[in-house]
PDB file of C-alpha atoms and ligand atoms in Angstrom:
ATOM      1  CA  UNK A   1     -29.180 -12.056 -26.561  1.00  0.00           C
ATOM      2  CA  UNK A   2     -26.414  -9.395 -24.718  1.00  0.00           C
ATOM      3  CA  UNK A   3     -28.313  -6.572 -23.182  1.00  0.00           C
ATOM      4  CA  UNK A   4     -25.637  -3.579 -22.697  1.00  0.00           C
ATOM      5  CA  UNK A   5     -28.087  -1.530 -20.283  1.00  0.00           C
ATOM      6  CA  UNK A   6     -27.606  -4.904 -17.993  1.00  0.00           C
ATOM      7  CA  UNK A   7     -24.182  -5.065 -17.950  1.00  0.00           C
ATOM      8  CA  UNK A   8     -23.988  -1.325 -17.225  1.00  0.00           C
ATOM      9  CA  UNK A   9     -26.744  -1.851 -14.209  1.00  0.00           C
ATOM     10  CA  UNK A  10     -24.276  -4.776 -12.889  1.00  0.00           C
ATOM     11  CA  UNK A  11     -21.265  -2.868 -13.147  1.00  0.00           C
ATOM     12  CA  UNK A  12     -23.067   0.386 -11.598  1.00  0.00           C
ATOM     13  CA  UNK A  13     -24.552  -1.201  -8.696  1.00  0.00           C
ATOM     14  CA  UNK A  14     -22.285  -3.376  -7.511  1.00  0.00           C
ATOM     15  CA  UNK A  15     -19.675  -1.010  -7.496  1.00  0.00           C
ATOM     16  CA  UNK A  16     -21.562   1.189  -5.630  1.00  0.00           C
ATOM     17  CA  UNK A  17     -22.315  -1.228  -3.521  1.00  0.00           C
ATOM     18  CA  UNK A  18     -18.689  -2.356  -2.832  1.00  0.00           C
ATOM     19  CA  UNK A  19     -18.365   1.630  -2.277  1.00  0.00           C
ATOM     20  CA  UNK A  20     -21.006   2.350   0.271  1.00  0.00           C
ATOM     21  CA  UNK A  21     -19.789  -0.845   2.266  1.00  0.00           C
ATOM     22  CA  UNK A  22     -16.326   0.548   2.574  1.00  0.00           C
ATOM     23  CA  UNK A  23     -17.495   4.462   4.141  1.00  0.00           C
ATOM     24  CA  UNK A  24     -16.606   3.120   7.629  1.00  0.00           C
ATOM     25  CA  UNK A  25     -13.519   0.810   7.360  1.00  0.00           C
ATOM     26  CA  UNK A  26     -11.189  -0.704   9.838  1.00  0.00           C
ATOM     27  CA  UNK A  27      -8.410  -0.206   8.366  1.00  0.00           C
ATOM     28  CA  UNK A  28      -7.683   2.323   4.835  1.00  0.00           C
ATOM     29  CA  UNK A  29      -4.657   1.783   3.309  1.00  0.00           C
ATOM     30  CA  UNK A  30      -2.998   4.733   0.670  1.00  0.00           C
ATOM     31  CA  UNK A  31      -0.877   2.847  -2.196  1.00  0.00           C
ATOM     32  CA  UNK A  32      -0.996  -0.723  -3.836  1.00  0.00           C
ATOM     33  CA  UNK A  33       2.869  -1.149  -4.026  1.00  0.00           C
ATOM     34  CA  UNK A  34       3.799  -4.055  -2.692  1.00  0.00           C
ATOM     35  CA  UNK A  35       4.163  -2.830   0.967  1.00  0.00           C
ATOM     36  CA  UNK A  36       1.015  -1.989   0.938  1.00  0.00           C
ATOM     37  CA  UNK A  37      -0.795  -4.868  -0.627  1.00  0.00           C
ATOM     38  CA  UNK A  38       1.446  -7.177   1.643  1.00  0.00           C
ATOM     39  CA  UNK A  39      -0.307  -5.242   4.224  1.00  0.00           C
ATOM     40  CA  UNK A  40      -4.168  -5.498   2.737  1.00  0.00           C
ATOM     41  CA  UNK A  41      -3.404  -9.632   2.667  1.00  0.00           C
ATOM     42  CA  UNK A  42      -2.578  -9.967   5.986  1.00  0.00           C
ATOM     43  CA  UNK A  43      -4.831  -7.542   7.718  1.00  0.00           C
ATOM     44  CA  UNK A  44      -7.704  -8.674   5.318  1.00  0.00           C
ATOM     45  CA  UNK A  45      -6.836 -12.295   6.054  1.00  0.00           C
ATOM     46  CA  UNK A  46      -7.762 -11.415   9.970  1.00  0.00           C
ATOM     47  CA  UNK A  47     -11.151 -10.760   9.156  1.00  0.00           C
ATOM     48  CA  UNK A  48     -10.502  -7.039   9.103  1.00  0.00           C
ATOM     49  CA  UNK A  49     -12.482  -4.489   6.385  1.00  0.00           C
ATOM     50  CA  UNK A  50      -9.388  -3.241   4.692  1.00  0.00           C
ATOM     51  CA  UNK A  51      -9.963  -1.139   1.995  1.00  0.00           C
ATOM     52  CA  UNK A  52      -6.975  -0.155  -0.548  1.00  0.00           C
ATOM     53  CA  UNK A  53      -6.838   2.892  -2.516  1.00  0.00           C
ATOM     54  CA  UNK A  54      -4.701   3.572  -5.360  1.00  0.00           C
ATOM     55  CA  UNK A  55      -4.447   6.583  -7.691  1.00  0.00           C
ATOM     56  CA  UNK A  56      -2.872   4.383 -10.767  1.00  0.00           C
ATOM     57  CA  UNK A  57      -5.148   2.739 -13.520  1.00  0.00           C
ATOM     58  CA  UNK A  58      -2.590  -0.360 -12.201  1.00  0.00           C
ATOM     59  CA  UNK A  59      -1.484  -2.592  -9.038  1.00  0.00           C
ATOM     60  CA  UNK A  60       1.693  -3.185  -7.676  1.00  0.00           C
ATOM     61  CA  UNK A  61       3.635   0.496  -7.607  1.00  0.00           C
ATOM     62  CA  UNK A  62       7.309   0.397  -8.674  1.00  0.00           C
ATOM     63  CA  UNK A  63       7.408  -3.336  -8.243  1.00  0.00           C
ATOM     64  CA  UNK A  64       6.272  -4.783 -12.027  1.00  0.00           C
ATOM     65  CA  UNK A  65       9.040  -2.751 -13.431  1.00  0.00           C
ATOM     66  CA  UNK A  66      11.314  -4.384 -11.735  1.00  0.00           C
ATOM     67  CA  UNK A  67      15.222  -2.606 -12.061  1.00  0.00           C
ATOM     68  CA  UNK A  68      15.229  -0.345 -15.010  1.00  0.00           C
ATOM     69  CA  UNK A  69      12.525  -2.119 -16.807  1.00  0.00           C
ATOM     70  CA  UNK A  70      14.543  -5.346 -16.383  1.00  0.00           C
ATOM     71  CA  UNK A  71      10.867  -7.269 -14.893  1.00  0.00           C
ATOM     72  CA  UNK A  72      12.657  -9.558 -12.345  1.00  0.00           C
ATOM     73  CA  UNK A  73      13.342  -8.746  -8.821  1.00  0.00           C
ATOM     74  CA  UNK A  74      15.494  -9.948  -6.375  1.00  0.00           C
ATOM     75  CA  UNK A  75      14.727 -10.928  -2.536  1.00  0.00           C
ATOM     76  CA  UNK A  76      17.363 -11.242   0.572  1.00  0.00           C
ATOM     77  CA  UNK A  77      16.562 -14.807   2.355  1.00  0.00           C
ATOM     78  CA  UNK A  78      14.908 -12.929   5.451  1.00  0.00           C
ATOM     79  CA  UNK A  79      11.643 -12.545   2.711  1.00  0.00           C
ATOM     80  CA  UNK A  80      12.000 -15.907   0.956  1.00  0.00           C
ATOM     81  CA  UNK A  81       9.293 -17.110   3.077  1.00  0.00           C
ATOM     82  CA  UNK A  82       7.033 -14.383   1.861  1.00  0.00           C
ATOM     83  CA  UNK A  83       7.117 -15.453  -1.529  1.00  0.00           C
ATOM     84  CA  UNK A  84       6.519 -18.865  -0.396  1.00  0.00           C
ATOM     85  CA  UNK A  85       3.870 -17.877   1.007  1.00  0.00           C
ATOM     86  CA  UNK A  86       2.500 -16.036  -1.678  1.00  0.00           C
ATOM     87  CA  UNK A  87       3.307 -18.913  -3.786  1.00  0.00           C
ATOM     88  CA  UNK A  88       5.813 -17.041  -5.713  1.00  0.00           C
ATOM     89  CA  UNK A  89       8.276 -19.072  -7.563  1.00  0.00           C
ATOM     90  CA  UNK A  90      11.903 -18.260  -7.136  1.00  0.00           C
ATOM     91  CA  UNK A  91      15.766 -19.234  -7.942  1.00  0.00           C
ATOM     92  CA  UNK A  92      18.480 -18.658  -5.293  1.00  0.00           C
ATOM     93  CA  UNK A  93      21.047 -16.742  -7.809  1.00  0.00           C
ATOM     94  CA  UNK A  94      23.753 -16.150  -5.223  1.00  0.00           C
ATOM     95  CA  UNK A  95      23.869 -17.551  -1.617  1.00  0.00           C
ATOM     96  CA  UNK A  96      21.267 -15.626  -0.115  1.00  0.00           C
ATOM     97  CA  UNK A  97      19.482 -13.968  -3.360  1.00  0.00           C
ATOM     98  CA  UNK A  98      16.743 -15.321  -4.738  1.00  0.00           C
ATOM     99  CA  UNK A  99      15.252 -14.034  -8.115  1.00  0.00           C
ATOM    100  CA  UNK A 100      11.725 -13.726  -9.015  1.00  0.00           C
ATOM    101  CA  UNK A 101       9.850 -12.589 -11.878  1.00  0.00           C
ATOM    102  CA  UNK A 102       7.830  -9.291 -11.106  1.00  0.00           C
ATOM    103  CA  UNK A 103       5.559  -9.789 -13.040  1.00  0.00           C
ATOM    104  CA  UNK A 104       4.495 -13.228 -11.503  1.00  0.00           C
ATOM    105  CA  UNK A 105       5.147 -11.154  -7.550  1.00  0.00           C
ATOM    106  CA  UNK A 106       2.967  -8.386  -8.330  1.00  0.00           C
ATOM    107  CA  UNK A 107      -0.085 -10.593  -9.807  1.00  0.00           C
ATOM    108  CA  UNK A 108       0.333 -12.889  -6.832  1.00  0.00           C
ATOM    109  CA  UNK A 109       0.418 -10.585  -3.943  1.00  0.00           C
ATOM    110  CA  UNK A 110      -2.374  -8.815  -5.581  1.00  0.00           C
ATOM    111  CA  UNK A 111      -4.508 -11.597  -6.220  1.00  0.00           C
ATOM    112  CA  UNK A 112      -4.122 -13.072  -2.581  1.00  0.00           C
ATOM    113  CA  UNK A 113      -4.574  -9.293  -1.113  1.00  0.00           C
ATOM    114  CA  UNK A 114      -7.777  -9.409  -3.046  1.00  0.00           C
ATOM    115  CA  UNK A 115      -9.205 -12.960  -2.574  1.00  0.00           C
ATOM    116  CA  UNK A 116      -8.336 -12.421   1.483  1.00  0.00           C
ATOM    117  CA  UNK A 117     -11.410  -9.775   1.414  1.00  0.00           C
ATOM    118  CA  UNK A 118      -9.556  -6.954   0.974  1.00  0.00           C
ATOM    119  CA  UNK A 119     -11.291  -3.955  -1.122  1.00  0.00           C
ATOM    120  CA  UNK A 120      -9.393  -2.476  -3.742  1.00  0.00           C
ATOM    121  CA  UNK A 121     -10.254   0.919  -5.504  1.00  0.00           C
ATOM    122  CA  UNK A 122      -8.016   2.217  -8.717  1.00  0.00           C
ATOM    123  CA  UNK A 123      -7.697   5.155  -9.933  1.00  0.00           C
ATOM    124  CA  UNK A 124      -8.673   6.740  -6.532  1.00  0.00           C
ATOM    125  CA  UNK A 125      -6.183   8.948  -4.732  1.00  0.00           C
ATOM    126  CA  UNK A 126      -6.085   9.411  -1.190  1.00  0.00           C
ATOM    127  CA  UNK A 127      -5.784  13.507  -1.084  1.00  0.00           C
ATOM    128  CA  UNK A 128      -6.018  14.273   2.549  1.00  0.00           C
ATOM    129  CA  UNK A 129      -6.662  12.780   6.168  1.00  0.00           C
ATOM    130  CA  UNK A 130      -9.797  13.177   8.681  1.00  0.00           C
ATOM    131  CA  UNK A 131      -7.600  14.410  12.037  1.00  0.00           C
ATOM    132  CA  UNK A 132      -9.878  15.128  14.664  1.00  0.00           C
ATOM    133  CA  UNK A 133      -8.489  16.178  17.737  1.00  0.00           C
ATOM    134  CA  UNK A 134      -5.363  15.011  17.075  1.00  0.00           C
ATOM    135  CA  UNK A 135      -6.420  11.987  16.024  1.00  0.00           C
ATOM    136  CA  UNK A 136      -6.257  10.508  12.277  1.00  0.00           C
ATOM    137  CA  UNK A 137      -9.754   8.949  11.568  1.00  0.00           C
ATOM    138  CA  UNK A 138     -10.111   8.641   8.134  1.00  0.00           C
ATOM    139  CA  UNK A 139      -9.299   9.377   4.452  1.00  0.00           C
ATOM    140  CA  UNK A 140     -10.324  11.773   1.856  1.00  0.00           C
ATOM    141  CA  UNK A 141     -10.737  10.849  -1.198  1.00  0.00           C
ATOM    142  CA  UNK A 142     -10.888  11.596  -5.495  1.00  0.00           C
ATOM    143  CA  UNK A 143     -11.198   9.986  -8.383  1.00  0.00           C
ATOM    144  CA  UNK A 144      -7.758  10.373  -9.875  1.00  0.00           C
ATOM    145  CA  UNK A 145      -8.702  12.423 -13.155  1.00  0.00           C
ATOM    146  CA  UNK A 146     -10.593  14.763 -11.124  1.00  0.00           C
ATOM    147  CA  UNK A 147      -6.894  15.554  -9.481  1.00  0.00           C
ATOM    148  CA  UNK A 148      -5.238  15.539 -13.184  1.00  0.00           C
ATOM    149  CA  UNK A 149      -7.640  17.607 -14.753  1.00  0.00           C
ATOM    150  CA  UNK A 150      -7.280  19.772 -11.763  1.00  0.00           C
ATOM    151  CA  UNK A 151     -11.231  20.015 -11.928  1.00  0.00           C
ATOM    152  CA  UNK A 152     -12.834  21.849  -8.983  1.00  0.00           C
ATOM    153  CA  UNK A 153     -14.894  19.051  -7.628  1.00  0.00           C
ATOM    154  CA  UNK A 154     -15.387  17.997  -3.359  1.00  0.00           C
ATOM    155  CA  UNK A 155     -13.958  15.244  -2.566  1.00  0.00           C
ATOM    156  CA  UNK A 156     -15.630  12.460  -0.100  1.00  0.00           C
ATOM    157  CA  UNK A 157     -14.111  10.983   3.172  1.00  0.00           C
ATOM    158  CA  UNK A 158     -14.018   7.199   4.247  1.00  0.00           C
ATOM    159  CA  UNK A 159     -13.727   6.579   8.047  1.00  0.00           C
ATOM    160  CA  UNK A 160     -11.049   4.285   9.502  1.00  0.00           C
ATOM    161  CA  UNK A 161      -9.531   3.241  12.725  1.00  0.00           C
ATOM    162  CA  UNK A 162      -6.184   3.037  11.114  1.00  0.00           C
ATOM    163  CA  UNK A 163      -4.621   4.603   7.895  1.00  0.00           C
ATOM    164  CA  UNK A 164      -1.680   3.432   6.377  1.00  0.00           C
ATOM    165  CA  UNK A 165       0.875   5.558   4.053  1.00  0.00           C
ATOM    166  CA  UNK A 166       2.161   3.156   1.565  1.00  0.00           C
ATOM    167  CA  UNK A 167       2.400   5.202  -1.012  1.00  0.00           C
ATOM    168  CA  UNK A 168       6.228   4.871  -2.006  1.00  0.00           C
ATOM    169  CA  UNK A 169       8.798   7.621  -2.157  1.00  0.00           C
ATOM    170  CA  UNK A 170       6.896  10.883  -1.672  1.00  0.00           C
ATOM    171  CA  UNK A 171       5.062   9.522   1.408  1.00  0.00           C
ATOM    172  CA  UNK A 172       2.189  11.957   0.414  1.00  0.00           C
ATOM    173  CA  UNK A 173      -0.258  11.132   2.771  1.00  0.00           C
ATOM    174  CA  UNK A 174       2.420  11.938   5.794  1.00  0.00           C
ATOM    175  CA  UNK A 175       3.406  14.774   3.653  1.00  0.00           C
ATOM    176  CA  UNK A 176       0.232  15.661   3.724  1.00  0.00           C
ATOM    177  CA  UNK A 177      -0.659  15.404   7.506  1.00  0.00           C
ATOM    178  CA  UNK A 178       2.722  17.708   8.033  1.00  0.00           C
ATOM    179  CA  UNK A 179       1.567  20.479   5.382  1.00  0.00           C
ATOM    180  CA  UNK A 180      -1.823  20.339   7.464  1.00  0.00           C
ATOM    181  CA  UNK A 181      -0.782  20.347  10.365  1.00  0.00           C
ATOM    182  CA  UNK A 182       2.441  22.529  10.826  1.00  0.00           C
ATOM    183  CA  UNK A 183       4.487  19.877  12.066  1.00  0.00           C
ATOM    184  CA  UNK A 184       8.051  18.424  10.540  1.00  0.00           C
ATOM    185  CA  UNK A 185       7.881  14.845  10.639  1.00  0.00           C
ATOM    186  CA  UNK A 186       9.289  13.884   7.238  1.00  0.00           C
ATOM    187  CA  UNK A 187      13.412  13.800   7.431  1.00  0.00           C
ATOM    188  CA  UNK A 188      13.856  12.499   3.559  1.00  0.00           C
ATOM    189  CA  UNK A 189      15.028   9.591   1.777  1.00  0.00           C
ATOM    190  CA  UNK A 190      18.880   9.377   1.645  1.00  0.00           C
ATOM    191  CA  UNK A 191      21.133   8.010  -1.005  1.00  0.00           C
ATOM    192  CA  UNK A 192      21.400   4.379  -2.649  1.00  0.00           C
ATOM    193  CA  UNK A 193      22.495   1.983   0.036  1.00  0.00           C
ATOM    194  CA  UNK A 194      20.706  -1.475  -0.153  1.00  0.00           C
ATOM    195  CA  UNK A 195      22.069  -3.331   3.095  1.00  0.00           C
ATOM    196  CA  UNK A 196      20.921  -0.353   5.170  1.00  0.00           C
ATOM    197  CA  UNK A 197      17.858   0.820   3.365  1.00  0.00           C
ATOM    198  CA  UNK A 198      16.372  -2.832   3.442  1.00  0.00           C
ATOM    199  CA  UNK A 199      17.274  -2.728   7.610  1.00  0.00           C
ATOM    200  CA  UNK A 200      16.104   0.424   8.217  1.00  0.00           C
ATOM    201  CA  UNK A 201      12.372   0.389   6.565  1.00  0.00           C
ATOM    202  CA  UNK A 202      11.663  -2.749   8.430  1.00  0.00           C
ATOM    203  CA  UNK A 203      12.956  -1.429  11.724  1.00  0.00           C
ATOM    204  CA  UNK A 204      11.313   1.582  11.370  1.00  0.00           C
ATOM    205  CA  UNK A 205       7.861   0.598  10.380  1.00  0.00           C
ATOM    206  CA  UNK A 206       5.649   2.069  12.756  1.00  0.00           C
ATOM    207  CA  UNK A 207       2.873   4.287  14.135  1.00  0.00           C
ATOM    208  CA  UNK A 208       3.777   7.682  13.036  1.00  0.00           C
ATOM    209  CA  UNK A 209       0.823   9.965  14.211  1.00  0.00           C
ATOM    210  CA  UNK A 210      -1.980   8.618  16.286  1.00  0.00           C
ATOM    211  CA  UNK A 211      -3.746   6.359  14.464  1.00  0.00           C
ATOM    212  CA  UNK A 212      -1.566   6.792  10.973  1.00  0.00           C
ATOM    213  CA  UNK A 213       1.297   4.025  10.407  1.00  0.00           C
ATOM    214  CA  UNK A 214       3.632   3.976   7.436  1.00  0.00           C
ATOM    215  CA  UNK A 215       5.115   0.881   5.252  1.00  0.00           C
ATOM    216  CA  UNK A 216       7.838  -0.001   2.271  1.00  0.00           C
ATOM    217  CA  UNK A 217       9.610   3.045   0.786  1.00  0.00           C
ATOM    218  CA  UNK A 218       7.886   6.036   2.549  1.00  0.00           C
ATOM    219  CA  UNK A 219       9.657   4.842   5.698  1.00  0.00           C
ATOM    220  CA  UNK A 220      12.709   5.516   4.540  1.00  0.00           C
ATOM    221  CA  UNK A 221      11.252   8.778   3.295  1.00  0.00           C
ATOM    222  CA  UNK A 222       9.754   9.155   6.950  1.00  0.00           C
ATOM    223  CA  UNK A 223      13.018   8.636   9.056  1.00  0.00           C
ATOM    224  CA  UNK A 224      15.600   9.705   6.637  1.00  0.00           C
ATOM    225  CA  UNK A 225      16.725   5.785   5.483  1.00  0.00           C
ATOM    226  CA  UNK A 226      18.507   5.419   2.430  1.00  0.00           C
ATOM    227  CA  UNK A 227      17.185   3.873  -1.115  1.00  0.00           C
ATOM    228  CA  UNK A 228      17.752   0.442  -2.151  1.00  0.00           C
ATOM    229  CA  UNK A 229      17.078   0.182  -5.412  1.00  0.00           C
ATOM    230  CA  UNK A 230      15.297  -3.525  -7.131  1.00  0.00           C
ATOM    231  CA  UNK A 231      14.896  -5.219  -4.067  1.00  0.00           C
ATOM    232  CA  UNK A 232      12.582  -6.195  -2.738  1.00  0.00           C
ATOM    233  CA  UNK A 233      11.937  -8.003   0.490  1.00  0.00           C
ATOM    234  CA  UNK A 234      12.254  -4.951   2.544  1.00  0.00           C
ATOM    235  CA  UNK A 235       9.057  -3.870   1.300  1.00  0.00           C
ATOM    236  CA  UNK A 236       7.544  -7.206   1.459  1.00  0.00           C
ATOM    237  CA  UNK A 237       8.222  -7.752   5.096  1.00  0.00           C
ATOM    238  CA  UNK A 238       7.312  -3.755   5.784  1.00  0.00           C
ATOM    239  CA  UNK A 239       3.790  -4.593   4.674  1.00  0.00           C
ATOM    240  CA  UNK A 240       3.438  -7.753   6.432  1.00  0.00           C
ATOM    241  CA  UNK A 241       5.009  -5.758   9.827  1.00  0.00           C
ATOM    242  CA  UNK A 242       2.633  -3.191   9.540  1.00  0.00           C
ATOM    243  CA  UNK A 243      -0.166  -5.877   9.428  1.00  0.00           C
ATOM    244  CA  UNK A 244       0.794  -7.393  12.838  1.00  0.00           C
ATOM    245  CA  UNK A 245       1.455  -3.712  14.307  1.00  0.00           C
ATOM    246  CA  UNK A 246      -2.003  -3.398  13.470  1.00  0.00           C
ATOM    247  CA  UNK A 247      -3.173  -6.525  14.741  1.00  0.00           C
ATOM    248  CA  UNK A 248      -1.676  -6.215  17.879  1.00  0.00           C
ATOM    249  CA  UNK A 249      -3.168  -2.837  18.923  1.00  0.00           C
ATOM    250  CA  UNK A 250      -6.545  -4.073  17.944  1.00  0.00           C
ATOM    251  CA  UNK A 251      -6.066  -7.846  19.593  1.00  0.00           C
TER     252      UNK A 251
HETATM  253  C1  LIG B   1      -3.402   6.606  -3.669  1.00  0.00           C
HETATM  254  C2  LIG B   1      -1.170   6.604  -4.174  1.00  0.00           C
HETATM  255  C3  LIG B   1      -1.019   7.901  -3.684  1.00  0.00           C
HETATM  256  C4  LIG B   1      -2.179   8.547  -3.150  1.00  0.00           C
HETATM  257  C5  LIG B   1       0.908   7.257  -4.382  1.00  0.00           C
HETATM  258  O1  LIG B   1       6.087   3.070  -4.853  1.00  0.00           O
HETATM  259  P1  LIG B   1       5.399   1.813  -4.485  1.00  0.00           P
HETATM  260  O2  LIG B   1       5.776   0.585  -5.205  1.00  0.00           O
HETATM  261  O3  LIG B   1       5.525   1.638  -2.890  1.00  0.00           O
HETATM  262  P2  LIG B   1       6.212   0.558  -1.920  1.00  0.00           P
HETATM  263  O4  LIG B   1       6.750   1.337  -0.813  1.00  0.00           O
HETATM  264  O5  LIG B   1       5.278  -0.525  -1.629  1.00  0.00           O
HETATM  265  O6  LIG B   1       7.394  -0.069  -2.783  1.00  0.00           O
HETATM  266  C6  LIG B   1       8.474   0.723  -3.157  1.00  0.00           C
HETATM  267  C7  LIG B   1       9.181   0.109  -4.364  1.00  0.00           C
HETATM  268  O7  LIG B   1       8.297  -0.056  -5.440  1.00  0.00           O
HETATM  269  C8  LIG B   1      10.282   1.031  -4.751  1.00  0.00           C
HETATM  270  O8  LIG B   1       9.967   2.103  -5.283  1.00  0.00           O
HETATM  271  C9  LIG B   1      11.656   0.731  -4.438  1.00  0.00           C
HETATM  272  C10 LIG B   1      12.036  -0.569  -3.843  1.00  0.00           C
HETATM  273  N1  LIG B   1      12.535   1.642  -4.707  1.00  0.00           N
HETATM  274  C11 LIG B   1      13.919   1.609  -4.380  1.00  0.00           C
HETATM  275  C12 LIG B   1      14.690   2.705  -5.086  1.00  0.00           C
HETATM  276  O9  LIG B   1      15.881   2.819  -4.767  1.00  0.00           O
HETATM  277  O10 LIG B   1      14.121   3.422  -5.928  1.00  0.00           O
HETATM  278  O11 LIG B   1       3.841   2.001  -4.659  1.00  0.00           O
HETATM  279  C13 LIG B   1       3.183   3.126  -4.137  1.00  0.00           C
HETATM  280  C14 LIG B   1       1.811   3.182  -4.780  1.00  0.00           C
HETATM  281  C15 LIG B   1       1.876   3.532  -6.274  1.00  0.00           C
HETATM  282  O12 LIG B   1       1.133   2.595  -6.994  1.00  0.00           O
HETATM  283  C16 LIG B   1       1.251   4.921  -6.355  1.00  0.00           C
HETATM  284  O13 LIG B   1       0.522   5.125  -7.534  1.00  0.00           O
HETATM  285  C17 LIG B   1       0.357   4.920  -5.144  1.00  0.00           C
HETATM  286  O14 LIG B   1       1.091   4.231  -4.157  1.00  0.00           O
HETATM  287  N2  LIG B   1       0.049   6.239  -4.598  1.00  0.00           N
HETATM  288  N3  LIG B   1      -2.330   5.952  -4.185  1.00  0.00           N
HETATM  289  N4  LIG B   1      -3.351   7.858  -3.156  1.00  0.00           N
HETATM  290  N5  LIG B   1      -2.109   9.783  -2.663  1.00  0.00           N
HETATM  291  N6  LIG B   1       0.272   8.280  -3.813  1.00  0.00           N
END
């Protein structure tokens, strides 16, 4: 016999559950792209509560699409070690390029991400940040159709010691700190240019506010770095940058 009032009691409660365990979080992290779930992996894998919000019904951002819909990406050899790690099989196509399915990079990140203890939350955007003085300390949050429908309903707020803006090309959450705050700290991503791009969004992953960092493509949004276009390990080695930035400061 299938009861359907107990499998709506298991889903209920242990979601809230998950929920309620999350409201004071080490470390909140805006986006599940592939910088950012990079990111949940190797923070969660420290022991750390990470908790991962992201406004899409699905994981991975811009990565499963791959170029154009084309679902393979490619990685330089600086991140072939990443998707060793992640146990991600690849080809070397060219010296130096090695070719990976997307689909098969975005199921594995996320699946590690997930079974290192970090929470994820879909179709949850992060709308705004807790600054108090001058200090980011947490996120606000909706359910995503609430923003869509444009319904007038509160939001709630999730405390953190660290927030991190992975949320791709419009770097809302930064966006959002500068709207709030009156300050100009986004410069605006520049035109295609792959060697660069991939350079500068690892360079320049970093602490970008007390307390807020950034990863993957809203760095180059951040500091004014170009686009790269399908691939890849830029973001990869953002995330996992971002993770030992992290680590460090609390360690
Ligand atoms: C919750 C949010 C919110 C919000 C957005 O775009 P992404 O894949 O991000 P990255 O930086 O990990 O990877 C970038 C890569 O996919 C890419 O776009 C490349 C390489 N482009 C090069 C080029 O030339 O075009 O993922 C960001 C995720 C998405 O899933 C969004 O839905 C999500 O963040 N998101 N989640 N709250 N406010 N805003």
């Amino acid at each position: 016999m299938i009861e359907e009032k107990i499998i709506t009691r298991a889903i209920v409660t242990e979601y809230l559950q998950r929920l309620e365990r999350v409201v004071s979080s080490d470390v909140v992290i805006a986006g599940a792209g592939p910088s950012g779930l990079v990111a949940a992996y190797f923070l969660a894998r420290k022991g750390l509560k990470v908790t991962l919000f992201e406004r899409e019904l699905k994981l991975g951002g811009g990565m499963p699409g791959g170029g154009m819909m084309f679902n393979q990406i490619v990685v330089q050899k600086e991140a072939k070690e990443l998707l060793d790690h992640f146990q991600i099989r690849s080809r070397e196509f060219r010296e130096g390029y090695y070719l990976a399915s997307a689909l098969e990079a975005t199921a594995a990140i996320t699946l590690r991400a997930i079974q290192a203890g970090a929470e994820i939350f879909n179709n949850i955007t992060v709308e705004d940040l807790k600054v108090i003085e001058d200090k980011v300390c947490g996120v606000v949050i909706n359910w995503t159709p609430v923003e869509r429908a444009g319904l007038h309903i509160d939001p709630l707020t999730i405390d953190a010691r660290f927030v991190i803006d992975a949320t791709g090309h419009p770097a809302e959450v930064v966006r959002k700190l500068e709207s709030k705050t009156n300050q100009k700290i986004l410069k605006g991503e520049g035109p295609m240019w792959a060697e660069v791009g991939e350079r500068l969004i690892v360079e320049n992953t970093r602490e970008v506010y007390p307390n807020l960092y950034v990863c993957g493509m809203a760095v180059n949004a951040v500091f004014g770095g170009p686009r790269m276009g399908p691939i890849f390990g830029g973001m990869l080695l953002s995330g996992k940058k971002v993770a030992d930035l992290i680590i460090t400061k609390i360690w």
